[in-house]
Amino acid sequence: MALLEAIGIGKTYPGGVVANDGVNLVIEPGEVHAVVGENGAGKSTLMKILFGIEQPNAGRLVLDGKDVSFAGPRAAIDAGIGMVFQHFSLVPSFAVYENVVMGSEPRQGIRFDRKRAIAEVQALSDKFRLKVDPLPPVSSLPVGQQQRVEILKALYRNARILILDEPTAVLAPQEVQELFVAIRSLVAQGKTVIFIAHKLPEVLEISDRITVMRQGKTVGQVKSSEVTEKSLAALMVGREVTLRVDRKPTDQSKRVAEVRGLRVVNARGTEVVAGLDLNVHAGEIVGLVGVEGNGQAETLEAIAGLKPIAAGDITLSGEAINGLPVLDRRGRGLASIPEDRISEGLATGATVAENLVSTKLTDRRFVRSGLLDLKAIRDNATKLIAEHSIRVGGPGYTVGTLSGGNMQKVVVARELSEQPKLLLVNQPTRGVDLGATQFIWRTITDARDKGAAVLLSSADLSELLALSDRLLVLYRGRLVAAFLNTPDLTPETLGTYMLGLSTQTAEDMKPALR
Amino acid sequence: MMDIFLTVFSATFFVTIIRTTTPLLLATLGGLVADLSGALNVALEGMMLIGCLTAVIVSVYAPWYVAVLAGLGVGGLLGAMMAFFAYRLKADIILVGFAVNILAAGGTVFALALATGGDKGTSINLQSQAIPAVDLSFLSAIPGIGPILTAFLSGHSVLSWLAAFLVFAVWYFLFRTPWGLWLRGVGEYPGAPEAAGIPVAKVRTWSLVVSGALAGLGGAQLAMFNYVGFTRDMTAGRGFIALGAVLLGARHPVGALLAALLFGTFEAFAVVLPGLFNWMPAELIRMIPFVVTIAALVLFSIRAQRALAMRGVK
């Protein structure tokens, strides 16, 4: 008998977005069950329904053969379901044990029994081989360990079914392996794991069975042993896709951007970029590799002029741009696709047309004697919407109504509507579906082929390996390794350096530093 | 010069400090509880003021402790009202707080006029009562230090002793009980307690109720001990000073006590100095607590930044 079943689940959000439409999911006890699909396929909505955060409009949930409905997370927790979100729900200044027991604390009278809490967390951590010290505050732990705290939290509440929402997205390859060891140990001790992901090799490695979702529907349930990466991808998008881009040979002799001795100190006084040197040449893509938070984002922001720098020199085409405001840097041929399209890349309440000219308000084509030329702005938008096949009702629609992939296309269209000299790209395809990813990769590569120098940072190693000519690995704000992107370069090799387990000598790095 | 010295180191001055500190400390504790839960209570001032008037009017018709409870109750109600607007009706909590302050400024004068039959300035023609002082003169019997003990410890308001106890009680609640953990968690990162099934809005609602009750209690002390009777705008910014004291006290109950004592001391100065320096305009002296508040906050902020810079260098 199935442990948990979702039958004919339907969910329509206010505003008419159909997120789930007749979704069926069957979870057997003691299995690792992966749910895969593109972004916007409805995976997250389904999980939120299983965990009681959202209520379905149709269908039913069956747990242990009995109909259940969860009014909220609390009810789901009580029924033995635990969920680990992609964004951790941990209080940063609280100790590990406080985070684990919060909400179901051991008590002694009205007192919070700390000793017992620490002992219980320690016991749980030993039992499930989720090694973590109960005492330090979680903010001092690396991401992989914070994730373990989240899993412990669910186990502490006696979860039998554990839902992991894209657990590998934030981890380095080695940490992914550790997570998989933990998952296997959980399953061996009778737990059931639901694993949401869109990185197919990982899905095939860890799961027993896979449910595939597409556009709010379940399109199939397969055994992991019976499918290949390719057939799974085809199921996900409904057609064969190859995530690959061809890069033309280009002339990479001209040095466009130079960064010397860059130091960036964040608002809390911590040095996040510690003396970085790098060059980017015309016609090449340089990938900045690193676990998130090791200085890649700050390096890009410093070059774009969005963050003050503590020391160092930045030159563009031989001219220093250190003290220049953002607009002047853009005027000299810099373009930037920021990490967070919603808070930094776009004004979500403004229209597509307005967003597409928002960096060009000194351009006489769009603004004359201080007045907007609305017709020119609309024409510009119509043209770019067509060129980038942005799916939107028209230039006058607000950006906030678009899907993630189409929002990102708006950013890309704006930044690349004119050929830049230096293009800064951070997480170009985070939360973007495969079709749009393919398109965005193509567009960035086209800019490179036409002679732009591109500096790319991404949490997705396959993206970096697919696009980059050279790869620079950052660890704690320092350059620890540099590679030419050759076919024999693997994510595992990069991972060793990303985690700071080893460092190349200056001699090793030399061939890849130009 | 000698005069100041004698005054400052006298037992009477100490008693004055405790008197001026008590309403501030109660309001600061109230501000602390709300702030730690993530619901910044900018309405402390208004809650105190309404607490003052309620306590005064109730004390005309009922025993003093009922009046104190009324002050506390009305503060708690105002906190519940704020929470209702902020969490049920989704209004901005800062704006709701200011609405309470404005309501208090005008509403107390209006209610005062109704209660006194037209007097819009003071409650002088109401027979309001005072909170009794705790008489510890029996301590004088202790040989040697007895008289000194009496001079320092006797004659404080009941609420001063209660406030001192509340510092401990709030600390115990925040750091030793599960609900304190919830409250601090809700204030720092609401997503975490929410995922653990803790009702975030409910925690904040209760902390606003407690915050209001403490501010109301501070109001009762102000209008039934520091002064007996109500004067329009008699809180004179104490609620805002309390907000500053929360930060200055590093968001900790003991810090709150120290910060409240600091401001209380300068307010005590403002009380005794006019008698010693009659050449100095009284208005100037009355500014001292406020100038100190601003100076203390600026210094605190500079120090905090430096501490961070130090850590960055390491």
mmCIF file with all atom_site columns, N, CA, C and O in Angstrom, chain A residues 184-204:
data_model
loop_
_atom_site.group_PDB
_atom_site.id
_atom_site.type_symbol
_atom_site.label_atom_id
_atom_site.label_alt_id
_atom_site.label_comp_id
_atom_site.label_asym_id
_atom_site.label_entity_id
_atom_site.label_seq_id
_atom_site.pdbx_PDB_ins_code
_atom_site.Cartn_x
_atom_site.Cartn_y
_atom_site.Cartn_z
_atom_site.occupancy
_atom_site.B_iso_or_equiv
_atom_site.pdbx_formal_charge
_atom_site.auth_seq_id
_atom_site.auth_comp_id
_atom_site.auth_asym_id
_atom_site.auth_atom_id
_atom_site.pdbx_PDB_model_num
ATOM 1  N N  . ARG A 1 184 ? 20.549 8.289  2.145   1.00 0.00 ? 184 ARG A N  1
ATOM 2  C CA . ARG A 1 184 ? 20.541 6.810  2.149   1.00 0.00 ? 184 ARG A CA 1
ATOM 3  C C  . ARG A 1 184 ? 20.409 6.268  3.565   1.00 0.00 ? 184 ARG A C  1
ATOM 4  O O  . ARG A 1 184 ? 19.689 5.292  3.797   1.00 0.00 ? 184 ARG A O  1
ATOM 5  N N  . SER A 1 185 ? 21.090 6.937  4.505   1.00 0.00 ? 185 SER A N  1
ATOM 6  C CA . SER A 1 185 ? 20.998 6.480  5.888   1.00 0.00 ? 185 SER A CA 1
ATOM 7  C C  . SER A 1 185 ? 19.582 6.673  6.431   1.00 0.00 ? 185 SER A C  1
ATOM 8  O O  . SER A 1 185 ? 19.065 5.856  7.182   1.00 0.00 ? 185 SER A O  1
ATOM 9  N N  . LEU A 1 186 ? 18.935 7.757  6.011   1.00 0.00 ? 186 LEU A N  1
ATOM 10 C CA . LEU A 1 186 ? 17.552 8.003  6.443   1.00 0.00 ? 186 LEU A CA 1
ATOM 11 C C  . LEU A 1 186 ? 16.629 6.910  5.928   1.00 0.00 ? 186 LEU A C  1
ATOM 12 O O  . LEU A 1 186 ? 15.793 6.376  6.665   1.00 0.00 ? 186 LEU A O  1
ATOM 13 N N  . VAL A 1 187 ? 16.799 6.586  4.646   1.00 0.00 ? 187 VAL A N  1
ATOM 14 C CA . VAL A 1 187 ? 15.932 5.580  4.042   1.00 0.00 ? 187 VAL A CA 1
ATOM 15 C C  . VAL A 1 187 ? 16.186 4.226  4.684   1.00 0.00 ? 187 VAL A C  1
ATOM 16 O O  . VAL A 1 187 ? 15.252 3.476  4.973   1.00 0.00 ? 187 VAL A O  1
ATOM 17 N N  . ALA A 1 188 ? 17.465 3.933  4.962   1.00 0.00 ? 188 ALA A N  1
ATOM 18 C CA . ALA A 1 188 ? 17.815 2.662  5.593   1.00 0.00 ? 188 ALA A CA 1
ATOM 19 C C  . ALA A 1 188 ? 17.132 2.533  6.952   1.00 0.00 ? 188 ALA A C  1
ATOM 20 O O  . ALA A 1 188 ? 16.829 1.439  7.410   1.00 0.00 ? 188 ALA A O  1
ATOM 21 N N  . GLN A 1 189 ? 16.876 3.687  7.610   1.00 0.00 ? 189 GLN A N  1
ATOM 22 C CA . GLN A 1 189 ? 16.234 3.625  8.922   1.00 0.00 ? 189 GLN A CA 1
ATOM 23 C C  . GLN A 1 189 ? 14.735 3.865  8.836   1.00 0.00 ? 189 GLN A C  1
ATOM 24 O O  . GLN A 1 189 ? 14.112 4.328  9.788   1.00 0.00 ? 189 GLN A O  1
ATOM 25 N N  . GLY A 1 190 ? 14.180 3.594  7.648   1.00 0.00 ? 190 GLY A N  1
ATOM 26 C CA . GLY A 1 190 ? 12.728 3.564  7.531   1.00 0.00 ? 190 GLY A CA 1
ATOM 27 C C  . GLY A 1 190 ? 12.049 4.855  7.150   1.00 0.00 ? 190 GLY A C  1
ATOM 28 O O  . GLY A 1 190 ? 10.827 4.928  7.128   1.00 0.00 ? 190 GLY A O  1
ATOM 29 N N  . LYS A 1 191 ? 12.832 5.910  6.852   1.00 0.00 ? 191 LYS A N  1
ATOM 30 C CA . LYS A 1 191 ? 12.188 7.159  6.442   1.00 0.00 ? 191 LYS A CA 1
ATOM 31 C C  . LYS A 1 191 ? 11.918 7.131  4.935   1.00 0.00 ? 191 LYS A C  1
ATOM 32 O O  . LYS A 1 191 ? 12.517 6.355  4.195   1.00 0.00 ? 191 LYS A O  1
ATOM 33 N N  . THR A 1 192 ? 11.016 7.997  4.528   1.00 0.00 ? 192 THR A N  1
ATOM 34 C CA . THR A 1 192 ? 10.710 8.125  3.114   1.00 0.00 ? 192 THR A CA 1
ATOM 35 C C  . THR A 1 192 ? 11.082 9.547  2.692   1.00 0.00 ? 192 THR A C  1
ATOM 36 O O  . THR A 1 192 ? 10.808 10.491 3.427   1.00 0.00 ? 192 THR A O  1
ATOM 37 N N  . VAL A 1 193 ? 11.723 9.667  1.545   1.00 0.00 ? 193 VAL A N  1
ATOM 38 C CA . VAL A 1 193 ? 12.197 10.982 1.131   1.00 0.00 ? 193 VAL A CA 1
ATOM 39 C C  . VAL A 1 193 ? 11.589 11.388 -0.209  1.00 0.00 ? 193 VAL A C  1
ATOM 40 O O  . VAL A 1 193 ? 11.598 10.600 -1.164  1.00 0.00 ? 193 VAL A O  1
ATOM 41 N N  . ILE A 1 194 ? 11.019 12.590 -0.249  1.00 0.00 ? 194 ILE A N  1
ATOM 42 C CA . ILE A 1 194 ? 10.561 13.157 -1.521  1.00 0.00 ? 194 ILE A CA 1
ATOM 43 C C  . ILE A 1 194 ? 11.559 14.248 -1.888  1.00 0.00 ? 194 ILE A C  1
ATOM 44 O O  . ILE A 1 194 ? 11.841 15.148 -1.092  1.00 0.00 ? 194 ILE A O  1
ATOM 45 N N  . PHE A 1 195 ? 12.082 14.139 -3.089  1.00 0.00 ? 195 PHE A N  1
ATOM 46 C CA . PHE A 1 195 ? 13.232 14.934 -3.483  1.00 0.00 ? 195 PHE A CA 1
ATOM 47 C C  . PHE A 1 195 ? 12.840 15.723 -4.729  1.00 0.00 ? 195 PHE A C  1
ATOM 48 O O  . PHE A 1 195 ? 12.507 15.137 -5.754  1.00 0.00 ? 195 PHE A O  1
ATOM 49 N N  . ILE A 1 196 ? 12.850 17.045 -4.598  1.00 0.00 ? 196 ILE A N  1
ATOM 50 C CA . ILE A 1 196 ? 12.482 17.861 -5.757  1.00 0.00 ? 196 ILE A CA 1
ATOM 51 C C  . ILE A 1 196 ? 13.745 18.389 -6.396  1.00 0.00 ? 196 ILE A C  1
ATOM 52 O O  . ILE A 1 196 ? 14.626 18.895 -5.694  1.00 0.00 ? 196 ILE A O  1
ATOM 53 N N  . ALA A 1 197 ? 13.836 18.311 -7.685  1.00 0.00 ? 197 ALA A N  1
ATOM 54 C CA . ALA A 1 197 ? 15.082 18.750 -8.309  1.00 0.00 ? 197 ALA A CA 1
ATOM 55 C C  . ALA A 1 197 ? 14.874 19.016 -9.777  1.00 0.00 ? 197 ALA A C  1
ATOM 56 O O  . ALA A 1 197 ? 13.861 18.632 -10.351 1.00 0.00 ? 197 ALA A O  1
ATOM 57 N N  . HIS A 1 198 ? 15.830 19.725 -10.357 1.00 0.00 ? 198 HIS A N  1
ATOM 58 C CA . HIS A 1 198 ? 15.847 19.703 -11.807 1.00 0.00 ? 198 HIS A CA 1
ATOM 59 C C  . HIS A 1 198 ? 17.223 19.409 -12.391 1.00 0.00 ? 198 HIS A C  1
ATOM 60 O O  . HIS A 1 198 ? 17.421 19.540 -13.570 1.00 0.00 ? 198 HIS A O  1
ATOM 61 N N  . LYS A 1 199 ? 18.147 19.000 -11.516 1.00 0.00 ? 199 LYS A N  1
ATOM 62 C CA . LYS A 1 199 ? 19.425 18.544 -12.054 1.00 0.00 ? 199 LYS A CA 1
ATOM 63 C C  . LYS A 1 199 ? 19.316 17.034 -12.239 1.00 0.00 ? 199 LYS A C  1
ATOM 64 O O  . LYS A 1 199 ? 19.316 16.269 -11.280 1.00 0.00 ? 199 LYS A O  1
ATOM 65 N N  . LEU A 1 200 ? 19.214 16.609 -13.474 1.00 0.00 ? 200 LEU A N  1
ATOM 66 C CA . LEU A 1 200 ? 18.849 15.221 -13.748 1.00 0.00 ? 200 LEU A CA 1
ATOM 67 C C  . LEU A 1 200 ? 19.872 14.188 -13.312 1.00 0.00 ? 200 LEU A C  1
ATOM 68 O O  . LEU A 1 200 ? 19.489 13.125 -12.807 1.00 0.00 ? 200 LEU A O  1
ATOM 69 N N  . PRO A 1 201 ? 21.192 14.414 -13.489 1.00 0.00 ? 201 PRO A N  1
ATOM 70 C CA . PRO A 1 201 ? 22.134 13.377 -13.052 1.00 0.00 ? 201 PRO A CA 1
ATOM 71 C C  . PRO A 1 201 ? 21.967 13.047 -11.569 1.00 0.00 ? 201 PRO A C  1
ATOM 72 O O  . PRO A 1 201 ? 21.990 11.873 -11.182 1.00 0.00 ? 201 PRO A O  1
ATOM 73 N N  . GLU A 1 202 ? 21.754 14.076 -10.750 1.00 0.00 ? 202 GLU A N  1
ATOM 74 C CA . GLU A 1 202 ? 21.568 13.857 -9.314  1.00 0.00 ? 202 GLU A CA 1
ATOM 75 C C  . GLU A 1 202 ? 20.301 13.056 -9.054  1.00 0.00 ? 202 GLU A C  1
ATOM 76 O O  . GLU A 1 202 ? 20.270 12.146 -8.223  1.00 0.00 ? 202 GLU A O  1
ATOM 77 N N  . VAL A 1 203 ? 19.252 13.412 -9.771  1.00 0.00 ? 203 VAL A N  1
ATOM 78 C CA . VAL A 1 203 ? 17.976 12.723 -9.596  1.00 0.00 ? 203 VAL A CA 1
ATOM 79 C C  . VAL A 1 203 ? 18.147 11.237 -9.876  1.00 0.00 ? 203 VAL A C  1
ATOM 80 O O  . VAL A 1 203 ? 17.704 10.380 -9.103  1.00 0.00 ? 203 VAL A O  1
ATOM 81 N N  . LEU A 1 204 ? 18.842 10.944 -10.968 1.00 0.00 ? 204 LEU A N  1
ATOM 82 C CA . LEU A 1 204 ? 19.024 9.536  -11.342 1.00 0.00 ? 204 LEU A CA 1
ATOM 83 C C  . LEU A 1 204 ? 19.881 8.807  -10.321 1.00 0.00 ? 204 LEU A C  1
ATOM 84 O O  . LEU A 1 204 ? 19.695 7.630  -10.054 1.00 0.00 ? 204 LEU A O  1
#
